[in-house]
Amino acid sequence: MPKVSDMLASFKLPNLTPEEWEANDREVDEWKAAEAARERASRIERSGVPKLFRAADLGVCNDLVQAYALGDMGNGLLLQGAFGSGKTYAACAVLLSKVDSMTVRFVLMDDLLRECKATFNGYD
């Protein structure tokens, strides 16, 4: 098996013009951007954010919701209000603002409570 130092010594960069190097760099940048977009889409898919809310924009949310999302998110956030007041939209906007930097999970309260209740089988 050849030594790494021997392989590196025999490595030669392609003989490209400056324009060809620029084109190559653009192609690499486009690939990186596409790869980042694929990773983001995959993270969003795994997050459970409903498709209807995957374009939720933090910028149109209440100032307190924005402040929470831009802070350390350490104390939790309770969203309450009437049907159609934007609670789900705001929650999804917060999650989407964090999906690139941490694992996020969207869950409806009914589903969460059902999962918790299922762990108490036999303890009626």
Short mmCIF file of C-alpha atoms in Angstrom, two decimals:
data_model
loop_
_atom_site.label_atom_id
_atom_site.label_comp_id
_atom_site.label_asym_id
_atom_site.label_seq_id
_atom_site.Cartn_x
_atom_site.Cartn_y
_atom_site.Cartn_z
CA MET A 1 0.00 0.00 0.00
CA PRO A 2 1.46 3.40 -0.97
CA LYS A 3 2.35 5.89 1.72
CA VAL A 4 0.22 9.02 2.06
CA SER A 5 3.33 11.19 1.71
CA ASP A 6 4.14 9.48 -1.61
CA MET A 7 0.59 10.04 -2.85
CA LEU A 8 0.67 13.72 -1.83
CA ALA A 9 4.04 14.21 -3.49
CA SER A 10 2.65 12.95 -6.78
CA PHE A 11 -0.54 15.03 -6.58
CA LYS A 12 -0.73 17.82 -9.14
CA LEU A 13 -3.37 20.52 -9.33
CA PRO A 14 -5.23 20.72 -12.62
CA ASN A 15 -3.82 23.25 -15.04
CA LEU A 16 -6.81 25.61 -15.24
CA THR A 17 -7.13 29.22 -16.28
CA PRO A 18 -8.28 31.77 -13.69
CA GLU A 19 -11.71 31.78 -15.37
CA GLU A 20 -11.92 28.00 -15.11
CA TRP A 21 -10.96 28.15 -11.42
CA GLU A 22 -13.69 30.77 -10.84
CA ALA A 23 -16.22 28.56 -12.64
CA ASN A 24 -15.09 25.60 -10.53
CA ASP A 25 -15.41 27.65 -7.34
CA ARG A 26 -18.93 28.74 -8.36
CA GLU A 27 -19.88 25.12 -9.01
CA VAL A 28 -18.55 24.09 -5.59
CA ASP A 29 -20.46 26.95 -3.92
CA GLU A 30 -23.67 25.96 -5.73
CA TRP A 31 -23.20 22.35 -4.63
CA LYS A 32 -22.65 23.43 -1.01
CA ALA A 33 -25.78 25.61 -1.09
CA ALA A 34 -27.85 22.79 -2.59
CA GLU A 35 -26.50 20.36 0.01
CA ALA A 36 -27.34 22.80 2.83
CA ALA A 37 -30.86 23.23 1.42
CA ARG A 38 -31.32 19.45 1.27
CA GLU A 39 -30.12 19.08 4.86
CA ARG A 40 -32.46 21.88 6.02
CA ALA A 41 -35.41 20.29 4.20
CA SER A 42 -34.59 16.95 5.81
CA ARG A 43 -34.38 18.51 9.29
CA ILE A 44 -37.71 20.27 8.75
CA GLU A 45 -39.30 17.03 7.55
CA ARG A 46 -38.09 15.20 10.67
CA SER A 47 -39.23 18.07 12.94
CA GLY A 48 -42.91 17.30 12.49
CA VAL A 49 -43.75 20.88 11.43
CA PRO A 50 -46.96 20.54 9.37
CA LYS A 51 -46.51 21.25 5.66
CA LEU A 52 -49.02 24.09 5.88
CA PHE A 53 -46.68 25.95 8.25
CA ARG A 54 -43.27 25.21 6.74
CA ALA A 55 -43.03 28.75 5.37
CA ALA A 56 -43.87 30.37 8.72
CA ASP A 57 -41.92 33.61 9.08
CA LEU A 58 -40.75 34.74 12.49
CA GLY A 59 -40.66 38.32 11.21
CA VAL A 60 -44.45 38.59 11.15
CA CYS A 61 -44.92 37.19 14.66
CA ASN A 62 -45.64 39.08 17.86
CA ASP A 63 -42.64 40.94 19.33
CA LEU A 64 -42.59 38.66 22.39
CA VAL A 65 -42.46 35.54 20.20
CA GLN A 66 -39.60 37.06 18.21
CA ALA A 67 -37.73 38.01 21.38
CA TYR A 68 -38.16 34.47 22.72
CA ALA A 69 -36.87 32.91 19.50
CA LEU A 70 -33.89 35.26 19.31
CA GLY A 71 -32.98 34.71 22.98
CA ASP A 72 -31.67 31.58 24.65
CA MET A 73 -35.11 29.90 24.73
CA GLY A 74 -34.37 28.72 28.25
CA ASN A 75 -37.63 29.32 30.09
CA GLY A 76 -40.21 27.99 27.65
CA LEU A 77 -42.97 29.72 25.76
CA LEU A 78 -46.70 29.33 26.32
CA LEU A 79 -48.88 30.36 23.41
CA GLN A 80 -52.56 30.79 24.18
CA GLY A 81 -55.43 32.36 22.34
CA ALA A 82 -58.60 31.74 20.41
CA PHE A 83 -58.88 29.38 17.46
CA GLY A 84 -57.24 30.99 14.43
CA SER A 85 -55.20 33.52 16.38
CA GLY A 86 -51.84 32.27 15.03
CA LYS A 87 -50.51 30.08 17.84
CA THR A 88 -49.48 27.21 15.56
CA TYR A 89 -48.00 29.62 13.04
CA ALA A 90 -45.93 31.32 15.76
CA ALA A 91 -44.76 27.99 17.21
CA CYS A 92 -43.69 26.76 13.78
CA ALA A 93 -41.94 30.05 13.01
CA VAL A 94 -39.91 29.70 16.24
CA LEU A 95 -38.99 26.10 15.42
CA LEU A 96 -38.03 26.96 11.84
CA SER A 97 -35.82 29.77 13.11
CA LYS A 98 -33.88 27.19 15.14
CA VAL A 99 -33.89 24.17 12.81
CA ASP A 100 -30.38 24.91 11.48
CA SER A 101 -28.78 25.12 14.90
CA MET A 102 -30.60 22.51 16.98
CA THR A 103 -32.95 19.57 16.80
CA VAL A 104 -36.56 20.75 17.00
CA ARG A 105 -39.83 18.85 17.29
CA PHE A 106 -43.40 20.05 16.69
CA VAL A 107 -46.06 18.18 18.63
CA LEU A 108 -49.70 18.96 19.32
CA MET A 109 -50.70 18.99 22.98
CA ASP A 110 -53.36 16.29 22.44
CA ASP A 111 -50.75 13.97 20.92
CA LEU A 112 -48.24 14.71 23.67
CA LEU A 113 -50.80 13.98 26.39
CA ARG A 114 -51.88 10.78 24.60
CA GLU A 115 -48.24 9.62 24.52
CA CYS A 116 -47.80 10.44 28.21
CA LYS A 117 -51.02 8.64 29.12
CA ALA A 118 -49.89 5.56 27.19
CA THR A 119 -46.92 5.21 29.54
CA PHE A 120 -49.31 4.73 32.50
CA ASN A 121 -50.90 1.47 31.31
CA GLY A 122 -52.20 -0.44 34.30
CA TYR A 123 -52.14 2.58 36.65
CA ASP A 124 -55.79 3.66 36.35
#
